[in-house]
mmCIF file of C-alpha atoms in Angstrom:
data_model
loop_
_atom_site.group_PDB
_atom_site.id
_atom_site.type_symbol
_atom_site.label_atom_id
_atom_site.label_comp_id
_atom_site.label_asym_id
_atom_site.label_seq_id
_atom_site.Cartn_x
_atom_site.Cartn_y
_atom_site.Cartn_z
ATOM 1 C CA UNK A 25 -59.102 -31.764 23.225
ATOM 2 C CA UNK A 26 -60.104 -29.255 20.963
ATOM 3 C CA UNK A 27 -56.342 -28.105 19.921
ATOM 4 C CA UNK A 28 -56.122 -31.853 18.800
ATOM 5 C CA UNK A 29 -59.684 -31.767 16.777
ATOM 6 C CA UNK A 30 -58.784 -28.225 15.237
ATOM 7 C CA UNK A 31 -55.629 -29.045 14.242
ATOM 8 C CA UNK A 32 -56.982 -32.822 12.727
ATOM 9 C CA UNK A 33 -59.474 -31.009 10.787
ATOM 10 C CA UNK A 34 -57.266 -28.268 9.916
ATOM 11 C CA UNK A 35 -54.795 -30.839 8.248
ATOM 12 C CA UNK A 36 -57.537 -32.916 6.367
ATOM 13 C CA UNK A 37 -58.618 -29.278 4.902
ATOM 14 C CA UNK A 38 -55.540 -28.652 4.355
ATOM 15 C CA UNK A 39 -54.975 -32.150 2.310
ATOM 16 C CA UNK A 40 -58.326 -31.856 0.382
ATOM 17 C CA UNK A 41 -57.058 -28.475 -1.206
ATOM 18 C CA UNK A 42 -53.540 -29.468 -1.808
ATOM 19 C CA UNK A 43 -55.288 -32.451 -3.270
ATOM 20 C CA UNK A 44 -57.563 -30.841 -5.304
ATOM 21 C CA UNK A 45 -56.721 -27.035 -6.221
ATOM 22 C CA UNK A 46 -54.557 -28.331 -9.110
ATOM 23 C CA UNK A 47 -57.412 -29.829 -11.012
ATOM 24 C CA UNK A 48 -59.848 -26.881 -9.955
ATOM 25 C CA UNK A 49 -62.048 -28.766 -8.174
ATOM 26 C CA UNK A 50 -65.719 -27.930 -7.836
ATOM 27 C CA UNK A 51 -66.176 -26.981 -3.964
ATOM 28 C CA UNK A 52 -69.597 -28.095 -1.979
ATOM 29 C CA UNK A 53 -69.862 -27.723 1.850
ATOM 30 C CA UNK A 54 -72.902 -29.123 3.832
ATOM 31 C CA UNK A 55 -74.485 -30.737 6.720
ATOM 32 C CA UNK A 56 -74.803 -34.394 7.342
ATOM 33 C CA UNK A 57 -76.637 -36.732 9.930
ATOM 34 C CA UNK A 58 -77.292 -40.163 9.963
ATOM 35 C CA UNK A 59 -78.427 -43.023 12.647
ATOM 36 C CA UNK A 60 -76.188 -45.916 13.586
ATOM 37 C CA UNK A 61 -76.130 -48.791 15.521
ATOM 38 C CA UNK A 62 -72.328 -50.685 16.437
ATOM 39 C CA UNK A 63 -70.849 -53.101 19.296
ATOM 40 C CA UNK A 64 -68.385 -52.527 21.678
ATOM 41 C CA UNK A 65 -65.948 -54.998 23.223
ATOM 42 C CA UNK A 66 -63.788 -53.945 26.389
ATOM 43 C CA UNK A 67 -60.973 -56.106 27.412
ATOM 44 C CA UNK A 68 -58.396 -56.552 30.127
ATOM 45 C CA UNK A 69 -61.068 -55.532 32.865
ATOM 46 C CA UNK A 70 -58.903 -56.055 36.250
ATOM 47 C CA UNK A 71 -59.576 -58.586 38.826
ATOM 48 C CA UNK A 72 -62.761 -56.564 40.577
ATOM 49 C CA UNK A 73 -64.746 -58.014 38.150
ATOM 50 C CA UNK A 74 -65.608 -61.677 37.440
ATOM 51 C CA UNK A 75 -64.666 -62.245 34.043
ATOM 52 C CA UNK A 76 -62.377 -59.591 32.291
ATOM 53 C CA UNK A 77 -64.616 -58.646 29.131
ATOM 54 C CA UNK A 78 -66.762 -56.523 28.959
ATOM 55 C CA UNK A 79 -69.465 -56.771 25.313
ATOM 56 C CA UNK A 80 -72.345 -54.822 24.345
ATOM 57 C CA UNK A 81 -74.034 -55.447 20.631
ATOM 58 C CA UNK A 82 -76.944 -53.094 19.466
ATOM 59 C CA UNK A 83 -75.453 -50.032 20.401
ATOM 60 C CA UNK A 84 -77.519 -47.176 18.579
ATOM 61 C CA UNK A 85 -77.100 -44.000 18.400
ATOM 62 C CA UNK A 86 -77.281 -40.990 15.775
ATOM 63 C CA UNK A 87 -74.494 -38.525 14.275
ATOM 64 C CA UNK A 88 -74.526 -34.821 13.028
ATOM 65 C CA UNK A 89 -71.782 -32.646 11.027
ATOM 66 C CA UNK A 90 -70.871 -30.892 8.484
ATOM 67 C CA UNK A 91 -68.533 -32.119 5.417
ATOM 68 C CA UNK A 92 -66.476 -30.136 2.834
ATOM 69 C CA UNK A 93 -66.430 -31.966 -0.456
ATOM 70 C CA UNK A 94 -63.451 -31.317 -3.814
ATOM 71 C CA UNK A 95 -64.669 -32.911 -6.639
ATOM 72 C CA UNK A 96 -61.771 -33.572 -9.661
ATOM 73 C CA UNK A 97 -63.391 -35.539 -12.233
ATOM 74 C CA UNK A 98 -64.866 -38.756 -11.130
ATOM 75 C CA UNK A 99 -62.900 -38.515 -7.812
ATOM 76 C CA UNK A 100 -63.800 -36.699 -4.675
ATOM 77 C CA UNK A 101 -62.028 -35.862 -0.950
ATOM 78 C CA UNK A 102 -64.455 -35.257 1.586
ATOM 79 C CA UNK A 103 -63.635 -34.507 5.382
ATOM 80 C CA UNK A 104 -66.250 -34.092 7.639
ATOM 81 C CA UNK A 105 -66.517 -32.643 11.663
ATOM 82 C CA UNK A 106 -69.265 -34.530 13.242
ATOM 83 C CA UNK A 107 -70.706 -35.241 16.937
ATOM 84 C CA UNK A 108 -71.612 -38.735 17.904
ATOM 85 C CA UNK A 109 -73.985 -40.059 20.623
ATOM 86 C CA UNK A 110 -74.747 -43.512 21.271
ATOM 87 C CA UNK A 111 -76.219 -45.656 23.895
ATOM 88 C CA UNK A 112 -76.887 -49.294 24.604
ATOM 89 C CA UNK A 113 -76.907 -51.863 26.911
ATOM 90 C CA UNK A 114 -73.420 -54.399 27.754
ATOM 91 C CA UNK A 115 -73.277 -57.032 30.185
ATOM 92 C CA UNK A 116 -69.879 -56.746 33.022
ATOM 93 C CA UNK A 117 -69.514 -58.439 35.710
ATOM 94 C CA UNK A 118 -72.207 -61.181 35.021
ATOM 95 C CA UNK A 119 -74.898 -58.193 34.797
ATOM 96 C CA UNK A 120 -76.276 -55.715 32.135
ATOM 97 C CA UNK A 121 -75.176 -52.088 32.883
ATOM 98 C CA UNK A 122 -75.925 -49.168 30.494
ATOM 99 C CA UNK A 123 -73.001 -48.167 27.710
ATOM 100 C CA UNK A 124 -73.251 -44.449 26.949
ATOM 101 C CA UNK A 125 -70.368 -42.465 24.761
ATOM 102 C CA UNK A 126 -70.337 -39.274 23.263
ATOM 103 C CA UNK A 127 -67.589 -38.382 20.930
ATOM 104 C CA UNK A 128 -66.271 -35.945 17.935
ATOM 105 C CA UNK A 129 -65.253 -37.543 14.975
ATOM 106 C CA UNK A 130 -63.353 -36.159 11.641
ATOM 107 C CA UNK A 131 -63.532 -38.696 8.787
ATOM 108 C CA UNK A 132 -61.440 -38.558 5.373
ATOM 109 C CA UNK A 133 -63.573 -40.043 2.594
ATOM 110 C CA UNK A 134 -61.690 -40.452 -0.977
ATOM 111 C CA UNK A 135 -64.821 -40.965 -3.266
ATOM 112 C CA UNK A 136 -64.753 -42.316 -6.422
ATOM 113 C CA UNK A 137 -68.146 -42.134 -8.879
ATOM 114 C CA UNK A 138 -69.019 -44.909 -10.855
ATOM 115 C CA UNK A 139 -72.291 -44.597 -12.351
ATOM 116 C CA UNK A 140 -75.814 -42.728 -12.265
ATOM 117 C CA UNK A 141 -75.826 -40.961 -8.450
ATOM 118 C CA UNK A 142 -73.967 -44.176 -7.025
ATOM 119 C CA UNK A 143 -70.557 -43.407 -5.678
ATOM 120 C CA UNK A 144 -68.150 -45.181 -3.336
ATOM 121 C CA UNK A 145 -66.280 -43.852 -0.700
ATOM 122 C CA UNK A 146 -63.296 -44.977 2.051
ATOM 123 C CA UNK A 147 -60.756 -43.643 4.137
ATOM 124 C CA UNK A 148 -59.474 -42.632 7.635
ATOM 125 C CA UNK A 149 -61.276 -41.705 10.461
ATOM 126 C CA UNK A 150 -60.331 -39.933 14.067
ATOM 127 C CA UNK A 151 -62.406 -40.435 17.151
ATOM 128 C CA UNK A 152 -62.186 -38.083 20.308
ATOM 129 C CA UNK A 153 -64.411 -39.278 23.322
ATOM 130 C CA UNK A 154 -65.929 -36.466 25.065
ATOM 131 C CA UNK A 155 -67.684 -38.502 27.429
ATOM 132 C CA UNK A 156 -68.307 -42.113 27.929
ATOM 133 C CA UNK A 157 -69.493 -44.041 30.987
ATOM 134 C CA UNK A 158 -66.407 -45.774 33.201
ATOM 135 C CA UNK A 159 -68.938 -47.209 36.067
ATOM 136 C CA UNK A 160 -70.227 -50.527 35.957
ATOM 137 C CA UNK A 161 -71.854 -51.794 39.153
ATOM 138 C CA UNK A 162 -70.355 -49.710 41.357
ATOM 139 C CA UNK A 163 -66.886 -50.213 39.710
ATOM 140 C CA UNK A 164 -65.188 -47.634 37.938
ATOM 141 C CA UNK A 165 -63.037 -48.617 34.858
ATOM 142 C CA UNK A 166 -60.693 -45.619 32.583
ATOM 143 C CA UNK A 167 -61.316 -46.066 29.024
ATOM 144 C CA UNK A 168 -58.949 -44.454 25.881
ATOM 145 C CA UNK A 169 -60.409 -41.195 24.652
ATOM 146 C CA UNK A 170 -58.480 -41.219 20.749
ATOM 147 C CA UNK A 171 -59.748 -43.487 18.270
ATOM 148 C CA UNK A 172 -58.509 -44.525 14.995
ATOM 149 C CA UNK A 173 -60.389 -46.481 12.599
ATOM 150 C CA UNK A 174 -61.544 -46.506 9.093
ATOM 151 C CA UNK A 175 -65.058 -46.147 6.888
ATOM 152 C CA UNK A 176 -66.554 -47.047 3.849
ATOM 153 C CA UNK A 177 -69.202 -47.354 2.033
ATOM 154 C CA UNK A 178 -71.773 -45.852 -0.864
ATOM 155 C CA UNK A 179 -72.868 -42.643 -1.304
ATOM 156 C CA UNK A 180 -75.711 -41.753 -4.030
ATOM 157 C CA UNK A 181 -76.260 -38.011 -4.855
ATOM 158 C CA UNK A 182 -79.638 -36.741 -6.090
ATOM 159 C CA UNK A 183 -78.374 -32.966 -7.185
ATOM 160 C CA UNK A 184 -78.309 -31.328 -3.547
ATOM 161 C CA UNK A 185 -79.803 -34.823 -1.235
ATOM 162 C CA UNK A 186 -77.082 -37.068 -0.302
ATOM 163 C CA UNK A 187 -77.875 -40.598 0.879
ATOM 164 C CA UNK A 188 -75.117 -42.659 2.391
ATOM 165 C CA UNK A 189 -74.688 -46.488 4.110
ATOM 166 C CA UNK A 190 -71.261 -47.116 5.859
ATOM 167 C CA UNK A 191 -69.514 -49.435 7.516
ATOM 168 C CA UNK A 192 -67.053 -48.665 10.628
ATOM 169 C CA UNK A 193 -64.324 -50.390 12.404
ATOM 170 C CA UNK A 194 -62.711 -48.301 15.447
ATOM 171 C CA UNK A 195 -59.586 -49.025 17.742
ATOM 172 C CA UNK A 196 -58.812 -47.463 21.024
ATOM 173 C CA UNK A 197 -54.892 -47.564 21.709
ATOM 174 C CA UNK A 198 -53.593 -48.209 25.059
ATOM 175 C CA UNK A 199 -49.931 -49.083 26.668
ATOM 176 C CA UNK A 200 -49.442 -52.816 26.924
ATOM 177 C CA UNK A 201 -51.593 -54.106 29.945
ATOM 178 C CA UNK A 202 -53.804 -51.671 30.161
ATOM 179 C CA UNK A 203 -58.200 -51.804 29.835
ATOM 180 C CA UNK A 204 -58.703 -51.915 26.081
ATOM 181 C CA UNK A 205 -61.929 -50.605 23.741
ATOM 182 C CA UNK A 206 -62.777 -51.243 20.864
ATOM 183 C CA UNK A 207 -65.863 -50.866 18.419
ATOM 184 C CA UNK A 208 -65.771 -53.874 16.029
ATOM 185 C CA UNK A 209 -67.971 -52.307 13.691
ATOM 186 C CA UNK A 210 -70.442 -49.728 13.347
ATOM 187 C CA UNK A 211 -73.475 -49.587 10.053
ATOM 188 C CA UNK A 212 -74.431 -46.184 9.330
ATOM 189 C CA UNK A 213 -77.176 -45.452 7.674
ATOM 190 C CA UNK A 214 -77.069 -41.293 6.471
ATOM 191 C CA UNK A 215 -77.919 -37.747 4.382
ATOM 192 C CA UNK A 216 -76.842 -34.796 3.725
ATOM 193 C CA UNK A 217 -77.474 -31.507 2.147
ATOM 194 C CA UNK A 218 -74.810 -29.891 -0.112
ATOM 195 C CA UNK A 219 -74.645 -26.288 -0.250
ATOM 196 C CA UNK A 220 -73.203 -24.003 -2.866
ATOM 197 C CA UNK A 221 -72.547 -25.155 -6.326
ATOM 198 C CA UNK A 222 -74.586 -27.109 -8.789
ATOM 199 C CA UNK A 223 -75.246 -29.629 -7.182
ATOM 200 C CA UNK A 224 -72.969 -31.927 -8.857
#
């Protein structure tokens, strides 16, 4: 797992520079955290359980990281390492259980200012579960542990203070057949504190 998380964050580096070292970007590194709350759906349960879904809405949970932002002109690239934890409550098997997951995530923002400290931001994001809970009443259940999805949303910047709301849509691959997971969509509510630079 953390080949595959070093190497994902090594390549989105690796893009913002190639990206950005042309038009001799400014450079600002920093942390970010932010508080969420999402739904997840689980799908082709097997026949242990009564029904073969699996929903859970008002998932909440928080998020922590740290983001490297290249700034060309009015456009930005900004990947980001974070740790997610959230926790909620889904109903299987006729009954409420408690949902927990823990994961690393590296989104790939492409920013674009528009006007005053509002910006808007999008792009690509990779989820790696750490840890996530596969027993529901006494029935265990295997989950995917890579995520892709996507985010966006708007970013305003008050010289160092970052403030961020996002929306997120995440996908779980599996082989045909198999138990699938998904979260549908995720708000994020966030800030962050640049480092270095002028704040700009």
């Amino acid at each position: 797992m953390k080949t595959k998380i070093t190497k994902i964050a090594a390549s989105a580096l690796l893009l913002a520079i190639c990206i950005a070292s042309p038009a001799k970007a400014q450079v600002n590194a920093g942390i970010i955290g932010g508080i969420n709350t999402s739904a997840v759906e689980v799908r082709n349960l097997d026949n242990r359980f009564a029904n073969e879904t699996m929903d859970g809405k008002n998932i909440t949970g928080y998020e922590v990281g740290a983001f490297l932002k290249l700034k060309a002109g009015p456009v930005y690239l900004k990947p980001a390492l974070m740790y997610n934890y959230s926790r909620g409550k889904v109903t299987a098997n006729n009954q409420d259980a408690i949902f927990k997951i823990q994961k690393v995530a590296v989104p790939v923002m492409f920013g674009l200012h528009l006007v005053g400290p509002l910006n808007i931001e999008a792009g690509p994001v990779y989820n790696y579960v750490t840890n996530v809970t596969e027993q529901y009443n006494s029935t265990n259940i295997t989950l995917a542990r890579n995520g892709i999805g996507y985010r966006a949303g708007l970013a305003f910047e008050f010289g160092l203070l970052m403030i961020n709301a996002s929306y997120e849509g995440m996908t779980y691959p599996t082989t045909t057949g198999q138990t699938t997971f998904k979260e549908p969509y995720k708000f994020i509510l966030g800030a962050g504190l640049k480092f270095g630079g002028d704040g700009k």
